[in-house]
Amino acid sequence: MSAVDQRAELVAKALDLKPLLREHTEQGEENRTLSDKVTKALSEAGFFRLRTPKRFGGLEADLRTVLEVSEALATGDGSAAWAVVVAATSQWLAGLFPEETRQEVFGSNPEPRIAGGIADIVATRVEGGYRFSGKWAWASGADRADWATLGAAIADDSGQIIGATMGIVPASELTVEHTWLTVGMRGTSSDTLVADDVFVPDRRTAPVIDLFNGLRPFPSDEPMYRAPFAPLAVLPLVAPVLGLGRAALDLVVEKAPKKSMHHTFFARQTDSVGVQIQVAQAALKLKTARLLTYAVADEIDAATAGTEIMGYSRRAEVRAELSYAAQEVLDAITVLINVHGAGSFAEASRMQQIWRDANTGGRHASLNAFVGYEVYGKDLLGVEERISGAI
């Protein structure tokens, strides 16, 4: 099956799940994790092995496929879409580790659930590896994780920070603190992982600076691992936001012909030129965001066919483009809520959930628009100061 045919089949499956996702959204919000039925459906559709290598029983889908599947899922439930992109990105990240570790992670399970994050933790160097102690917050999927990727700083004997490492740890060696008490993306179980003097052998670590700079200390035959680390880690997070924007637009377009405008003489919203202009404005913002996002995805997918590393200047530009795209979606949703009216914030309204989820997901640290703009602006102006290592 070609990549295009595979993508079409997977996206169709994602759209077919929309009724189920909506049916279980409230349960996911109450429990702050996806329902068992939703998790099972996502698994049976193959969405938890999108980026697992084919040699381990995965789909090894390209990046555009991951985005399109997640965008489609988000029209039903943002948390489900977030879970899928985090799983796909984490599986890709696990493939950057040594082959022995890849065998550990994927050898007996083609869809390992991998949570994790980066924290202000200093790992202690010991013979044969590191010891990790600390807490990693915002670890999406923590409640169902099989493994966790934990980023930590490395210090020398004097306590001076000399680098950073990424370790991959069995979830059974960690504990979970249920700290995910938010108003949006409640079903993602983005709780806190806790390590108490956990030993991480060298085979399950990778140097962060090499990953950020596009170097591959542990080469792999799979082309998808030639992709740049930072843009690929950030890019999938835009897809759920895009899908939520699409859901907001669809809702307004569906309701406008039957919805009156209070304190006006318009019997239907569609009769108002103001409404017509705002809907068009929102649609164009969503289209702009989508064009930018998928252009980056196609560029990264194309790059995996070669050996050229995406340079810093282009990575800086991509970070700005992706944060700009996310902001455009949030702006579009604001316009659409203005059209839909105060009823958007009724608890029974689908719009308020879209608004909560999009504004939570769209404010992930890696999508901070002004950080992205500053990184890109400094590079354009030749200012050498670096304000982020994740480029």
mmCIF file of N, CA and C in Angstrom, residues 18-115:
data_model
loop_
_atom_site.group_PDB
_atom_site.id
_atom_site.type_symbol
_atom_site.label_atom_id
_atom_site.label_comp_id
_atom_site.label_asym_id
_atom_site.label_seq_id
_atom_site.Cartn_x
_atom_site.Cartn_y
_atom_site.Cartn_z
ATOM 1 N N LYS A 18 -15.456 9.624 15.160
ATOM 2 C CA LYS A 18 -15.951 10.883 15.737
ATOM 3 C C LYS A 18 -17.160 10.691 16.655
ATOM 4 N N PRO A 19 -18.194 9.931 16.275
ATOM 5 C CA PRO A 19 -19.337 9.744 17.194
ATOM 6 C C PRO A 19 -18.920 9.115 18.523
ATOM 7 N N LEU A 20 -18.043 8.111 18.478
ATOM 8 C CA LEU A 20 -17.590 7.462 19.708
ATOM 9 C C LEU A 20 -16.803 8.439 20.580
ATOM 10 N N LEU A 21 -15.946 9.227 19.950
ATOM 11 C CA LEU A 21 -15.136 10.179 20.711
ATOM 12 C C LEU A 21 -16.023 11.202 21.413
ATOM 13 N N ARG A 22 -17.017 11.693 20.713
ATOM 14 C CA ARG A 22 -17.910 12.686 21.323
ATOM 15 C C ARG A 22 -18.752 12.065 22.437
ATOM 16 N N GLU A 23 -19.134 10.836 22.235
ATOM 17 C CA GLU A 23 -19.952 10.153 23.244
ATOM 18 C C GLU A 23 -19.189 10.008 24.565
ATOM 19 N N HIS A 24 -17.877 9.831 24.493
ATOM 20 C CA HIS A 24 -17.084 9.550 25.693
ATOM 21 C C HIS A 24 -16.254 10.742 26.163
ATOM 22 N N THR A 25 -16.438 11.887 25.537
ATOM 23 C CA THR A 25 -15.653 13.057 25.929
ATOM 24 C C THR A 25 -15.901 13.448 27.380
ATOM 25 N N GLU A 26 -17.159 13.466 27.780
ATOM 26 C CA GLU A 26 -17.483 13.877 29.149
ATOM 27 C C GLU A 26 -16.847 12.932 30.163
ATOM 28 N N GLN A 27 -16.869 11.640 29.893
ATOM 29 C CA GLN A 27 -16.248 10.678 30.797
ATOM 30 C C GLN A 27 -14.745 10.926 30.889
ATOM 31 N N GLY A 28 -14.122 11.217 29.753
ATOM 32 C CA GLY A 28 -12.697 11.518 29.749
ATOM 33 C C GLY A 28 -12.367 12.754 30.560
ATOM 34 N N GLU A 29 -13.246 13.748 30.474
ATOM 35 C CA GLU A 29 -13.019 14.975 31.243
ATOM 36 C C GLU A 29 -13.162 14.717 32.743
ATOM 37 N N GLU A 30 -14.164 13.955 33.110
ATOM 38 C CA GLU A 30 -14.394 13.678 34.531
ATOM 39 C C GLU A 30 -13.240 12.887 35.146
ATOM 40 N N ASN A 31 -12.744 11.897 34.397
ATOM 41 C CA ASN A 31 -11.685 11.029 34.916
ATOM 42 C C ASN A 31 -10.281 11.549 34.599
ATOM 43 N N ARG A 32 -10.234 12.581 33.757
ATOM 44 C CA ARG A 32 -8.962 13.188 33.325
ATOM 45 C C ARG A 32 -8.050 12.177 32.640
ATOM 46 N N THR A 33 -8.653 11.256 31.952
ATOM 47 C CA THR A 33 -7.956 10.291 31.117
ATOM 48 C C THR A 33 -8.959 9.739 30.112
ATOM 49 N N LEU A 34 -8.483 9.244 28.990
ATOM 50 C CA LEU A 34 -9.386 8.697 27.989
ATOM 51 C C LEU A 34 -10.099 7.463 28.526
ATOM 52 N N SER A 35 -11.338 7.274 28.094
ATOM 53 C CA SER A 35 -12.078 6.095 28.530
ATOM 54 C C SER A 35 -11.455 4.839 27.923
ATOM 55 N N ASP A 36 -11.712 3.715 28.538
ATOM 56 C CA ASP A 36 -11.184 2.447 28.035
ATOM 57 C C ASP A 36 -11.689 2.160 26.624
ATOM 58 N N LYS A 37 -12.946 2.515 26.350
ATOM 59 C CA LYS A 37 -13.498 2.257 25.015
ATOM 60 C C LYS A 37 -12.794 3.083 23.950
ATOM 61 N N VAL A 38 -12.508 4.328 24.274
ATOM 62 C CA VAL A 38 -11.802 5.189 23.316
ATOM 63 C C VAL A 38 -10.386 4.677 23.096
ATOM 64 N N THR A 39 -9.702 4.340 24.186
ATOM 65 C CA THR A 39 -8.339 3.830 24.078
ATOM 66 C C THR A 39 -8.301 2.563 23.228
ATOM 67 N N LYS A 40 -9.247 1.665 23.459
ATOM 68 C CA LYS A 40 -9.309 0.426 22.687
ATOM 69 C C LYS A 40 -9.558 0.716 21.211
ATOM 70 N N ALA A 41 -10.464 1.651 20.925
ATOM 71 C CA ALA A 41 -10.785 1.979 19.532
ATOM 72 C C ALA A 41 -9.583 2.594 18.819
ATOM 73 N N LEU A 42 -8.863 3.468 19.498
ATOM 74 C CA LEU A 42 -7.670 4.076 18.911
ATOM 75 C C LEU A 42 -6.603 3.023 18.637
ATOM 76 N N SER A 43 -6.482 2.079 19.557
ATOM 77 C CA SER A 43 -5.507 1.006 19.384
ATOM 78 C C SER A 43 -5.885 0.106 18.207
ATOM 79 N N GLU A 44 -7.142 -0.298 18.138
ATOM 80 C CA GLU A 44 -7.589 -1.195 17.066
ATOM 81 C C GLU A 44 -7.456 -0.539 15.694
ATOM 82 N N ALA A 45 -7.546 0.789 15.650
ATOM 83 C CA ALA A 45 -7.388 1.505 14.381
ATOM 84 C C ALA A 45 -5.925 1.627 13.966
ATOM 85 N N GLY A 46 -5.018 1.262 14.873
ATOM 86 C CA GLY A 46 -3.596 1.341 14.568
ATOM 87 C C GLY A 46 -2.951 2.660 14.934
ATOM 88 N N PHE A 47 -3.684 3.535 15.637
ATOM 89 C CA PHE A 47 -3.189 4.885 15.881
ATOM 90 C C PHE A 47 -2.106 4.963 16.957
ATOM 91 N N PHE A 48 -1.916 3.893 17.719
ATOM 92 C CA PHE A 48 -0.846 3.891 18.715
ATOM 93 C C PHE A 48 0.418 3.198 18.213
ATOM 94 N N ARG A 49 0.460 2.932 16.912
ATOM 95 C CA ARG A 49 1.703 2.409 16.339
ATOM 96 C C ARG A 49 2.037 3.098 15.016
ATOM 97 N N LEU A 50 1.589 4.338 14.886
ATOM 98 C CA LEU A 50 1.825 5.096 13.664
ATOM 99 C C LEU A 50 3.309 5.239 13.348
ATOM 100 N N ARG A 51 4.126 5.494 14.385
ATOM 101 C CA ARG A 51 5.552 5.755 14.144
ATOM 102 C C ARG A 51 6.445 4.629 14.667
ATOM 103 N N THR A 52 5.856 3.486 14.952
ATOM 104 C CA THR A 52 6.664 2.313 15.250
ATOM 105 C C THR A 52 7.229 1.769 13.943
ATOM 106 N N PRO A 53 8.517 1.433 13.897
ATOM 107 C CA PRO A 53 9.097 0.888 12.659
ATOM 108 C C PRO A 53 8.364 -0.376 12.194
ATOM 109 N N LYS A 54 8.313 -0.546 10.885
ATOM 110 C CA LYS A 54 7.625 -1.710 10.317
ATOM 111 C C LYS A 54 8.250 -3.014 10.798
ATOM 112 N N ARG A 55 9.557 -3.019 11.019
ATOM 113 C CA ARG A 55 10.213 -4.266 11.417
ATOM 114 C C ARG A 55 9.775 -4.722 12.805
ATOM 115 N N PHE A 56 9.128 -3.817 13.554
ATOM 116 C CA PHE A 56 8.596 -4.188 14.867
ATOM 117 C C PHE A 56 7.078 -4.318 14.850
ATOM 118 N N GLY A 57 6.491 -4.325 13.664
ATOM 119 C CA GLY A 57 5.041 -4.479 13.568
ATOM 120 C C GLY A 57 4.277 -3.169 13.526
ATOM 121 N N GLY A 58 4.981 -2.058 13.333
ATOM 122 C CA GLY A 58 4.331 -0.748 13.278
ATOM 123 C C GLY A 58 3.965 -0.338 11.866
ATOM 124 N N LEU A 59 3.401 0.841 11.744
ATOM 125 C CA LEU A 59 2.991 1.358 10.438
ATOM 126 C C LEU A 59 4.066 2.217 9.790
ATOM 127 N N GLU A 60 4.984 2.754 10.597
ATOM 128 C CA GLU A 60 6.062 3.621 10.092
ATOM 129 C C GLU A 60 5.486 4.682 9.144
ATOM 130 N N ALA A 61 4.398 5.301 9.567
ATOM 131 C CA ALA A 61 3.717 6.298 8.741
ATOM 132 C C ALA A 61 4.549 7.568 8.631
ATOM 133 N N ASP A 62 4.356 8.295 7.543
ATOM 134 C CA ASP A 62 5.074 9.556 7.406
ATOM 135 C C ASP A 62 4.429 10.615 8.302
ATOM 136 N N LEU A 63 5.104 11.740 8.418
ATOM 137 C CA LEU A 63 4.669 12.782 9.350
ATOM 138 C C LEU A 63 3.337 13.386 8.935
ATOM 139 N N ARG A 64 3.139 13.572 7.638
ATOM 140 C CA ARG A 64 1.867 14.143 7.188
ATOM 141 C C ARG A 64 0.695 13.256 7.593
ATOM 142 N N THR A 65 0.880 11.952 7.543
ATOM 143 C CA THR A 65 -0.180 11.038 7.955
ATOM 144 C C THR A 65 -0.511 11.213 9.429
ATOM 145 N N VAL A 66 0.521 11.328 10.263
ATOM 146 C CA VAL A 66 0.296 11.548 11.697
ATOM 147 C C VAL A 66 -0.532 12.808 11.913
ATOM 148 N N LEU A 67 -0.193 13.866 11.194
ATOM 149 C CA LEU A 67 -0.912 15.132 11.360
ATOM 150 C C LEU A 67 -2.358 15.018 10.895
ATOM 151 N N GLU A 68 -2.566 14.415 9.737
ATOM 152 C CA GLU A 68 -3.933 14.339 9.199
ATOM 153 C C GLU A 68 -4.821 13.463 10.082
ATOM 154 N N VAL A 69 -4.274 12.368 10.605
ATOM 155 C CA VAL A 69 -5.046 11.518 11.501
ATOM 156 C C VAL A 69 -5.416 12.277 12.766
ATOM 157 N N SER A 70 -4.458 12.957 13.350
ATOM 158 C CA SER A 70 -4.712 13.698 14.586
ATOM 159 C C SER A 70 -5.695 14.839 14.363
ATOM 160 N N GLU A 71 -5.548 15.542 13.262
ATOM 161 C CA GLU A 71 -6.473 16.640 12.959
ATOM 162 C C GLU A 71 -7.902 16.109 12.840
ATOM 163 N N ALA A 72 -8.048 14.971 12.187
ATOM 164 C CA ALA A 72 -9.386 14.377 12.040
ATOM 165 C C ALA A 72 -9.943 13.943 13.393
ATOM 166 N N LEU A 73 -9.106 13.327 14.226
ATOM 167 C CA LEU A 73 -9.569 12.904 15.554
ATOM 168 C C LEU A 73 -9.992 14.090 16.404
ATOM 169 N N ALA A 74 -9.289 15.207 16.278
ATOM 170 C CA ALA A 74 -9.585 16.383 17.107
ATOM 171 C C ALA A 74 -10.934 16.993 16.787
ATOM 172 N N THR A 75 -11.474 16.744 15.614
ATOM 173 C CA THR A 75 -12.827 17.235 15.336
ATOM 174 C C THR A 75 -13.846 16.514 16.205
ATOM 175 N N GLY A 76 -13.438 15.357 16.759
ATOM 176 C CA GLY A 76 -14.290 14.637 17.698
ATOM 177 C C GLY A 76 -13.907 14.894 19.139
ATOM 178 N N ASP A 77 -12.600 14.848 19.436
ATOM 179 C CA ASP A 77 -12.136 15.066 20.806
ATOM 180 C C ASP A 77 -10.660 15.454 20.780
ATOM 181 N N GLY A 78 -10.350 16.616 21.312
ATOM 182 C CA GLY A 78 -8.978 17.102 21.314
ATOM 183 C C GLY A 78 -8.041 16.241 22.131
ATOM 184 N N SER A 79 -8.509 15.715 23.237
ATOM 185 C CA SER A 79 -7.652 14.897 24.094
ATOM 186 C C SER A 79 -7.246 13.604 23.401
ATOM 187 N N ALA A 80 -8.160 12.985 22.681
ATOM 188 C CA ALA A 80 -7.831 11.760 21.956
ATOM 189 C C ALA A 80 -6.788 12.037 20.884
ATOM 190 N N ALA A 81 -6.952 13.156 20.192
ATOM 191 C CA ALA A 81 -5.981 13.534 19.161
ATOM 192 C C ALA A 81 -4.612 13.794 19.772
ATOM 193 N N TRP A 82 -4.603 14.453 20.917
ATOM 194 C CA TRP A 82 -3.339 14.757 21.609
ATOM 195 C C TRP A 82 -2.644 13.459 22.016
ATOM 196 N N ALA A 83 -3.407 12.512 22.518
ATOM 197 C CA ALA A 83 -2.833 11.229 22.929
ATOM 198 C C ALA A 83 -2.159 10.530 21.757
ATOM 199 N N VAL A 84 -2.764 10.618 20.590
ATOM 200 C CA VAL A 84 -2.209 9.941 19.416
ATOM 201 C C VAL A 84 -0.921 10.613 18.946
ATOM 202 N N VAL A 85 -0.884 11.949 18.893
ATOM 203 C CA VAL A 85 0.351 12.599 18.417
ATOM 204 C C VAL A 85 1.481 12.442 19.420
ATOM 205 N N VAL A 86 1.155 12.459 20.703
ATOM 206 C CA VAL A 86 2.196 12.253 21.712
ATOM 207 C C VAL A 86 2.757 10.834 21.611
ATOM 208 N N ALA A 87 1.867 9.857 21.398
ATOM 209 C CA ALA A 87 2.326 8.473 21.236
ATOM 210 C C ALA A 87 3.228 8.342 20.018
ATOM 211 N N ALA A 88 2.812 8.953 18.914
ATOM 212 C CA ALA A 88 3.599 8.859 17.680
ATOM 213 C C ALA A 88 4.965 9.524 17.836
ATOM 214 N N THR A 89 4.979 10.707 18.447
ATOM 215 C CA THR A 89 6.232 11.425 18.626
ATOM 216 C C THR A 89 7.155 10.686 19.585
ATOM 217 N N SER A 90 6.595 10.133 20.637
ATOM 218 C CA SER A 90 7.394 9.402 21.621
ATOM 219 C C SER A 90 7.985 8.131 21.023
ATOM 220 N N GLN A 91 7.214 7.468 20.172
ATOM 221 C CA GLN A 91 7.742 6.276 19.510
ATOM 222 C C GLN A 91 8.899 6.645 18.587
ATOM 223 N N TRP A 92 8.749 7.745 17.881
ATOM 224 C CA TRP A 92 9.843 8.219 17.029
ATOM 225 C C TRP A 92 11.072 8.549 17.869
ATOM 226 N N LEU A 93 10.857 9.204 18.989
ATOM 227 C CA LEU A 93 11.967 9.564 19.872
ATOM 228 C C LEU A 93 12.690 8.317 20.378
ATOM 229 N N ALA A 94 11.944 7.272 20.713
ATOM 230 C CA ALA A 94 12.569 6.037 21.195
ATOM 231 C C ALA A 94 13.479 5.425 20.135
ATOM 232 N N GLY A 95 13.164 5.683 18.885
ATOM 233 C CA GLY A 95 13.988 5.157 17.798
ATOM 234 C C GLY A 95 15.326 5.836 17.650
ATOM 235 N N LEU A 96 15.555 6.925 18.395
ATOM 236 C CA LEU A 96 16.831 7.630 18.342
ATOM 237 C C LEU A 96 17.845 7.052 19.316
ATOM 238 N N PHE A 97 17.414 6.078 20.114
ATOM 239 C CA PHE A 97 18.291 5.455 21.097
ATOM 240 C C PHE A 97 19.033 4.268 20.451
ATOM 241 N N PRO A 98 19.997 3.696 21.158
ATOM 242 C CA PRO A 98 20.734 2.554 20.595
ATOM 243 C C PRO A 98 19.821 1.387 20.228
ATOM 244 N N GLU A 99 20.290 0.551 19.318
ATOM 245 C CA GLU A 99 19.495 -0.563 18.831
ATOM 246 C C GLU A 99 19.048 -1.486 19.957
ATOM 247 N N GLU A 100 19.896 -1.702 20.943
ATOM 248 C CA GLU A 100 19.527 -2.561 22.060
ATOM 249 C C GLU A 100 18.303 -2.015 22.784
ATOM 250 N N THR A 101 18.232 -0.699 22.899
ATOM 251 C CA THR A 101 17.080 -0.067 23.546
ATOM 252 C C THR A 101 15.840 -0.154 22.669
ATOM 253 N N ARG A 102 16.012 0.008 21.381
ATOM 254 C CA ARG A 102 14.876 -0.141 20.465
ATOM 255 C C ARG A 102 14.270 -1.529 20.599
ATOM 256 N N GLN A 103 15.129 -2.510 20.723
ATOM 257 C CA GLN A 103 14.635 -3.874 20.889
ATOM 258 C C GLN A 103 13.863 -4.017 22.203
ATOM 259 N N GLU A 104 14.354 -3.375 23.259
ATOM 260 C CA GLU A 104 13.663 -3.423 24.552
ATOM 261 C C GLU A 104 12.277 -2.791 24.456
ATOM 262 N N VAL A 105 12.206 -1.645 23.794
ATOM 263 C CA VAL A 105 10.961 -0.871 23.764
ATOM 264 C C VAL A 105 9.941 -1.484 22.813
ATOM 265 N N PHE A 106 10.390 -1.871 21.615
ATOM 266 C CA PHE A 106 9.455 -2.317 20.577
ATOM 267 C C PHE A 106 9.414 -3.825 20.383
ATOM 268 N N GLY A 107 10.414 -4.539 20.902
ATOM 269 C CA GLY A 107 10.562 -5.950 20.569
ATOM 270 C C GLY A 107 9.349 -6.808 20.850
ATOM 271 N N SER A 108 8.677 -6.565 21.950
ATOM 272 C CA SER A 108 7.520 -7.398 22.306
ATOM 273 C C SER A 108 6.204 -6.629 22.258
ATOM 274 N N ASN A 109 6.259 -5.366 21.829
ATOM 275 C CA ASN A 109 5.058 -4.538 21.841
ATOM 276 C C ASN A 109 5.144 -3.474 20.749
ATOM 277 N N PRO A 110 4.388 -3.618 19.646
ATOM 278 C CA PRO A 110 4.475 -2.637 18.558
ATOM 279 C C PRO A 110 3.837 -1.284 18.875
ATOM 280 N N GLU A 111 3.101 -1.198 19.987
ATOM 281 C CA GLU A 111 2.509 0.090 20.329
ATOM 282 C C GLU A 111 2.799 0.455 21.787
ATOM 283 N N PRO A 112 4.073 0.593 22.143
ATOM 284 C CA PRO A 112 4.401 0.992 23.510
ATOM 285 C C PRO A 112 3.897 2.403 23.791
ATOM 286 N N ARG A 113 3.314 2.612 24.945
ATOM 287 C CA ARG A 113 2.870 3.949 25.356
ATOM 288 C C ARG A 113 4.037 4.602 26.094
ATOM 289 N N ILE A 114 4.464 5.744 25.612
ATOM 290 C CA ILE A 114 5.650 6.399 26.156
ATOM 291 C C ILE A 114 5.282 7.823 26.565
ATOM 292 N N ALA A 115 5.408 8.125 27.839
ATOM 293 C CA ALA A 115 5.184 9.477 28.349
ATOM 294 C C ALA A 115 6.542 10.122 28.616
#
